[in-house]
Amino acid sequence: MTESIAREGVAAQTPSAAQTPNKEALLSVTGLQKHFPITKGLLKRQVAAVKAVDGIDFEVYKGETLGLVGESGCGKSTTGRLITRLAEPTAGKITFDGSDITHLKTGAMRPFRRDMQMIFQDPFSSLNPRHTVGAIVGAPFHIQGVKTEHGVKRAVQDLLKLVGLNPEHYNRYPHEFSGGQRQRIGIARTLALKPKLIVADEPVSALDVSIQAQVVNLLEDLQEELGLTYVVIAHDLSVVRHISDRVAVMYLGKIVEVADRESLYANPRHPYTVALMSAVPVPNPRRRESNQRERVLLTGDVPSPIDPPSGCRFRTRCWKAQEICATTEPPLVVREGDSPDHATACHFPVADNEEVAGRGQAA
Ligand SMILES: Nc1ncnc2c1ncn2[C@@H]1O[C@H](COP(=O)(O)OP(=O)(O)OP(=O)(O)O)[C@@H](O)[C@H]1O
Ligand code: SF4
Ligand SMILES: [Mg+2]
């Protein structure tokens, strides 16, 4: 086999190209904001706001998986709730499948509700313990008034089969299932109305490590079989590494870096992304001595989203910060030499082979 054929063979193993052949956006978000007001006194006068999501732009292409990653409180779940319209945006625009859904009221949203579903972290609290599995998975049919060809029971049993559960267990209750099985029940319910987009908010973080891979594999199989588009939310980059075609990294209500998986993991540009990657001890791909593991510890707490730092929000924890970082917010742009899918919001992005463990941050 020639070298070029061998290289093509390697490239063919990555799912991104196959899953996003023409990069048509299913969801497109511009300037999206969610500010939660903080009120005071009897008159509930607004005195401040939690800037949970503070002006983000991104697209989700048909058939792809976009990973959304960042530390606790950076606005991931709020973003998920905004794009599925479980929360009302403060500003910005959300376009889903060509329609502006930013401020649709309940009635006008109903047809879109079927197309976009959310899977939640906790398979214990998200299922009603007093309802049978049949009632839980069949509920969306009743709520949306959807007719099924062979009746709801048969449709539910087909869904149970699809997610790897025994269809005979239709009459059992959630407590009779393990954590992984309950997450499968939640996924079956999500699939009932054949959604186009699924936002999975930390879908495996409440599960045993041994079960996590099974649920991730199930999500991947379902994506292939049903042509689904996913946004998968996680705390750390390792969880979304294998499932994502592209990854967006959030910090304090902003997207600081977004890239196709290969570029992001091989050449992280934003210091925060580098720090997040180093939070788990993995070999740094840019270090010549590949067996050397380094950790850039994220020191200090995330600042308050009520009063975020001026300029670049990461500057209070960044080892590369300079004066301009305090005065000018860096735009999210594609750097020269980076892949066209790779955008970074930083005045001094990390270069290839740059030593990043300096300034006393290395462990
Ligand atoms: N309903 C609300 N009212 C006021 N503040 C809120 C509300 N929901 C979220 N927040 C705040 O908005 C910020 C972002 O929260 P969000 O839940 O989106 O973060 P997250 O990235 O999902 O965090 P985690 O990883 O812990 O789930 C946090 O500071 C949170 O306290
Ligand atoms: S803009 Fe400045 S403070 Fe922000 S990440 Fe880049 S170097 Fe660090
Ligand atoms: Mg969350």
XYZ file of C-alpha atoms and ligand atoms in Angstrom:
403
model
C 0.000 0.000 0.000
C 1.407 3.391 -0.921
C 1.828 6.033 1.719
C -0.912 8.243 0.305
C -3.434 5.432 0.363
C -2.449 4.646 3.916
C -3.067 8.277 4.882
C -6.463 8.236 3.239
C -7.235 5.132 5.240
C -6.549 6.991 8.469
C -8.657 9.957 7.425
C -11.558 7.680 6.533
C -11.733 6.473 10.131
C -12.799 9.868 11.365
C -16.572 10.243 11.235
C -16.732 13.997 10.749
C -16.386 14.165 6.987
C -18.910 11.396 6.439
C -21.409 12.907 8.825
C -21.200 16.489 7.608
C -20.794 16.132 3.878
C -22.308 19.469 2.938
C -22.290 21.393 6.227
C -25.823 22.608 6.037
C -26.770 24.291 9.308
C -29.694 22.765 11.196
C -29.319 25.309 13.990
C -27.741 28.690 13.814
C -27.284 31.062 16.726
C -26.135 34.683 16.658
C -25.550 37.085 19.537
C -27.397 34.768 21.908
C -27.751 36.102 25.448
C -29.440 35.032 28.645
C -29.257 37.416 31.565
C -31.046 36.354 34.745
C -32.150 39.493 36.578
C -31.254 39.948 40.229
C -33.976 41.959 41.933
C -34.219 43.760 45.242
C -36.990 44.936 47.547
C -40.748 44.673 47.365
C -40.900 46.326 43.965
C -38.430 43.770 42.646
C -36.237 46.442 41.159
C -33.512 44.911 39.015
C -30.129 45.696 40.528
C -27.888 43.393 38.495
C -27.985 40.348 36.239
C -26.329 36.957 36.036
C -24.865 37.000 32.546
C -25.171 33.254 32.089
C -24.847 33.373 28.293
C -23.440 36.622 27.047
C -23.406 36.863 23.283
C -22.506 33.635 21.510
C -22.545 32.649 17.852
C -22.396 29.086 16.561
C -23.895 26.667 14.096
C -24.795 23.016 14.348
C -24.571 21.212 11.026
C -27.052 18.555 9.975
C -25.947 15.105 11.089
C -23.013 16.229 13.222
C -22.269 16.144 16.929
C -21.171 19.407 18.463
C -19.563 19.055 21.888
C -20.093 21.982 24.280
C -17.525 22.049 27.036
C -16.524 24.223 29.977
C -16.302 24.419 33.757
C -19.339 24.448 36.019
C -21.401 27.617 35.721
C -20.049 28.760 32.339
C -23.495 28.658 30.730
C -23.631 25.265 28.988
C -27.028 24.157 30.294
C -28.479 27.609 29.787
C -27.308 27.463 26.165
C -28.951 24.047 25.792
C -32.198 25.354 27.259
C -32.131 28.407 25.022
C -31.637 26.531 21.778
C -34.423 24.081 22.622
C -36.501 27.083 23.710
C -37.029 25.836 27.250
C -35.736 29.274 28.248
C -36.466 32.668 26.725
C -33.407 34.453 25.306
C -32.611 37.985 26.487
C -31.137 38.870 23.094
C -29.861 37.301 19.903
C -31.369 35.085 17.272
C -31.969 31.335 16.980
C -32.680 29.861 13.558
C -33.786 26.234 13.454
C -34.134 24.450 10.124
C -34.592 27.773 8.353
C -37.139 29.255 10.779
C -36.555 32.028 13.287
C -37.697 30.476 16.581
C -36.114 33.053 18.915
C -39.281 34.337 20.539
C -41.979 31.872 19.457
C -44.761 31.437 21.998
C -45.912 28.004 23.198
C -48.451 27.408 20.424
C -46.173 28.453 17.597
C -43.334 26.418 19.118
C -45.360 23.189 19.241
C -44.395 21.832 15.805
C -40.727 22.570 16.557
C -40.920 20.879 19.973
C -41.142 17.543 18.193
C -37.986 18.313 16.259
C -35.786 19.262 19.202
C -35.452 17.264 22.389
C -33.245 17.376 25.443
C -31.685 14.478 27.366
C -30.831 15.339 30.950
C -27.994 14.328 33.205
C -29.925 12.624 35.921
C -31.802 9.498 34.848
C -33.118 9.178 38.414
C -35.019 12.415 38.788
C -36.053 12.900 35.171
C -38.388 9.876 35.142
C -41.628 9.961 37.128
C -41.321 7.063 39.627
C -45.096 6.483 39.692
C -45.431 5.966 35.957
C -44.673 2.751 34.112
C -42.033 2.711 31.432
C -44.834 2.365 28.887
C -46.539 5.514 30.154
C -43.262 7.456 30.283
C -42.050 6.566 26.810
C -45.569 6.844 25.351
C -46.298 10.265 26.906
C -44.948 12.332 23.981
C -47.409 10.611 21.612
C -50.331 11.670 23.798
C -49.024 15.162 24.520
C -48.397 15.917 20.867
C -51.508 14.007 19.717
C -49.486 11.855 17.344
C -51.212 8.909 15.676
C -49.216 5.685 15.537
C -49.683 3.044 12.893
C -50.045 0.060 15.238
C -51.016 1.829 18.450
C -48.960 3.524 21.153
C -48.054 0.290 22.950
C -46.431 -1.170 19.868
C -44.638 2.129 19.136
C -43.273 2.202 22.679
C -42.124 -1.400 22.469
C -40.328 -0.639 19.222
C -38.596 2.289 20.919
C -37.570 0.105 23.873
C -36.045 -2.371 21.436
C -34.277 0.434 19.608
C -32.492 1.551 22.786
C -31.589 -1.989 23.807
C -34.280 -2.603 26.435
C -36.592 -5.572 26.694
C -39.978 -4.588 25.203
C -41.642 -6.989 27.653
C -40.689 -4.571 30.438
C -43.345 -2.138 29.300
C -45.242 -2.365 32.603
C -42.304 -1.994 34.937
C -41.455 1.096 36.979
C -38.252 3.186 36.807
C -36.943 1.881 40.172
C -36.771 -1.621 38.699
C -34.035 -0.493 36.295
C -30.358 0.335 36.719
C -28.964 3.826 36.073
C -27.841 2.982 32.560
C -31.195 1.408 31.738
C -33.016 4.451 33.057
C -30.950 6.679 30.827
C -31.988 4.392 27.963
C -35.646 4.905 28.953
C -35.055 8.667 28.842
C -33.463 8.321 25.412
C -36.401 6.202 24.158
C -38.799 8.916 25.308
C -36.691 11.510 23.540
C -36.833 9.542 20.290
C -40.602 9.010 20.338
C -41.384 11.941 18.079
C -38.443 11.442 15.727
C -36.593 14.637 16.594
C -33.996 16.199 14.313
C -31.897 17.743 17.080
C -31.064 16.248 20.471
C -29.352 18.324 23.125
C -27.799 15.930 25.634
C -26.852 17.770 28.829
C -24.151 15.710 30.556
C -25.915 12.498 29.480
C -23.480 10.117 31.159
C -21.927 12.031 34.043
C -24.333 10.532 36.617
C -23.548 6.990 35.460
C -20.891 4.487 36.491
C -17.791 4.786 34.341
C -18.332 1.209 33.148
C -21.797 2.124 31.842
C -20.833 5.473 30.298
C -19.264 3.994 27.167
C -22.352 1.857 26.504
C -24.659 4.866 26.582
C -22.271 6.913 24.417
C -22.126 4.028 21.923
C -25.911 3.838 21.913
C -26.132 7.557 21.143
C -23.673 7.112 18.287
C -25.546 4.114 16.853
C -28.856 5.970 17.038
C -27.322 8.961 15.307
C -26.226 6.808 12.419
C -29.482 4.911 12.204
C -31.836 7.858 12.547
C -29.756 10.668 11.029
C -29.810 12.660 14.268
C -27.945 15.871 15.022
C -26.502 16.226 18.539
C -25.284 18.910 20.867
C -23.535 17.084 23.706
C -22.713 19.066 26.830
C -19.889 18.004 29.160
C -17.556 19.399 31.811
C -14.365 18.147 30.336
C -12.896 17.589 26.943
C -12.219 13.891 27.378
C -15.928 12.995 27.584
C -16.832 14.535 24.220
C -13.601 13.656 22.452
C -14.829 10.491 20.765
C -18.390 11.480 20.065
C -17.901 15.024 18.689
C -17.230 16.146 15.137
C -16.637 19.669 16.404
C -16.175 21.083 19.877
C -17.030 24.519 21.281
C -15.310 25.580 24.503
C -17.215 27.973 26.776
C -15.883 30.235 29.488
C -18.052 32.538 31.570
C -20.895 32.920 29.101
C -18.737 33.130 25.962
C -17.447 30.687 23.359
C -13.658 31.057 23.475
C -12.704 28.441 20.908
C -14.537 26.267 18.408
C -12.965 23.770 16.053
C -13.245 20.466 14.318
C -12.185 17.731 16.677
C -8.858 16.977 15.015
C -7.630 20.600 15.124
C -8.871 21.269 18.612
C -7.202 18.305 20.256
C -4.020 18.518 18.185
C -3.600 22.301 18.223
C -5.612 23.964 20.971
C -5.158 27.720 20.568
C -6.943 29.292 23.506
C -5.057 29.186 26.809
C -8.271 28.090 28.529
C -8.649 25.109 26.194
C -5.023 24.177 26.853
C -5.625 24.435 30.576
C -8.814 22.356 30.363
C -6.949 19.658 28.479
C -4.177 19.689 31.012
C -6.627 19.302 33.864
C -6.571 15.615 33.041
C -3.112 14.148 32.686
C -2.825 13.361 28.994
C 0.333 13.465 26.918
C 0.636 16.909 25.382
C 0.686 16.429 21.599
C 2.889 19.491 21.162
C 5.647 18.277 23.481
C 8.536 16.673 21.691
C 9.075 14.220 24.514
C 5.789 12.498 23.940
C 6.007 10.409 27.078
C 6.184 13.502 29.246
C 2.918 14.418 30.860
C 2.266 17.929 31.941
C -0.481 19.645 33.792
C -1.332 23.275 33.567
C -3.559 23.649 36.558
C -6.418 26.055 36.367
C -5.742 28.156 39.413
C -8.298 30.421 41.032
C -12.057 30.357 40.772
C -14.179 31.287 37.806
C -15.085 34.986 38.317
C -18.712 35.887 38.940
C -20.935 36.030 35.846
C -22.647 39.018 37.498
C -19.568 41.170 37.035
C -17.226 39.432 34.570
C -13.682 40.799 33.990
C -13.310 43.504 31.340
C -11.758 42.667 27.994
C -10.986 38.951 27.896
C -12.890 37.155 30.629
C -10.164 34.583 31.096
C -7.484 37.183 31.841
C -7.661 36.796 35.648
C -6.498 33.180 35.281
C -4.411 33.394 32.125
C -0.626 33.017 32.159
C -0.339 34.884 28.865
C -2.412 37.944 29.776
C -1.110 41.373 28.796
C -2.487 44.895 28.999
C -4.680 44.689 25.923
C -6.449 41.655 27.411
C -7.975 43.910 30.088
C -9.174 46.573 27.683
C -10.201 44.831 24.482
C -12.395 41.794 24.123
C -10.804 39.395 21.630
C -13.175 38.418 18.788
C -13.764 34.762 17.871
C -11.874 34.504 14.575
C -10.060 31.984 12.402
C -6.283 32.455 12.720
C -4.026 32.358 9.700
C -2.719 28.854 9.211
C -5.531 27.216 11.190
C -8.209 25.063 9.635
C -11.186 27.157 8.413
C -13.315 25.423 11.044
C -11.040 26.555 13.869
C -11.845 29.896 15.516
C -10.253 31.310 18.671
C -11.027 34.353 20.816
C -7.586 35.324 22.127
C -5.088 38.125 21.513
C -2.143 35.776 22.009
C -3.203 32.305 20.909
C -1.014 29.375 21.838
C 1.330 28.436 18.986
C 2.367 24.973 17.863
C 5.198 23.687 20.060
C 4.745 26.534 22.521
C 5.856 25.772 26.037
C 2.686 26.171 28.047
C 3.586 24.932 31.494
C 5.296 28.116 32.639
C 4.510 30.770 35.209
C 4.431 28.314 38.067
C 1.238 26.737 36.809
C 2.721 23.351 36.061
C 2.065 20.635 38.585
N -32.709 30.247 36.654
C -31.568 30.881 36.963
N -31.596 32.017 37.687
C -30.451 32.681 37.996
N -29.230 32.273 37.644
C -29.142 31.135 36.922
C -30.301 30.369 36.547
N -29.893 29.276 35.847
C -28.543 29.348 35.776
N -28.089 30.456 36.423
C -26.698 30.890 36.550
O -26.191 31.035 35.243
C -24.840 30.591 35.194
C -24.718 29.493 34.145
O -25.431 28.348 34.591
P -25.528 27.005 33.761
O -26.377 26.080 34.534
O -25.927 27.316 32.378
O -24.019 26.516 33.761
P -23.394 25.109 33.353
O -22.231 25.426 32.475
O -24.438 24.221 32.814
O -22.845 24.553 34.726
P -22.769 23.042 35.258
O -21.590 22.459 34.578
O -22.564 23.195 36.714
O -24.044 22.344 34.909
C -24.481 30.152 36.599
O -23.838 31.214 37.248
C -25.829 29.856 37.221
O -25.774 30.073 38.608
S -6.889 37.296 25.276
Fe -5.212 37.547 26.723
S -6.055 36.944 28.706
Fe -7.456 36.209 27.127
S -6.842 34.121 26.814
Fe -5.765 35.364 25.286
S -3.815 35.889 26.243
Fe -5.141 35.122 27.852
Mg -25.188 22.373 33.409
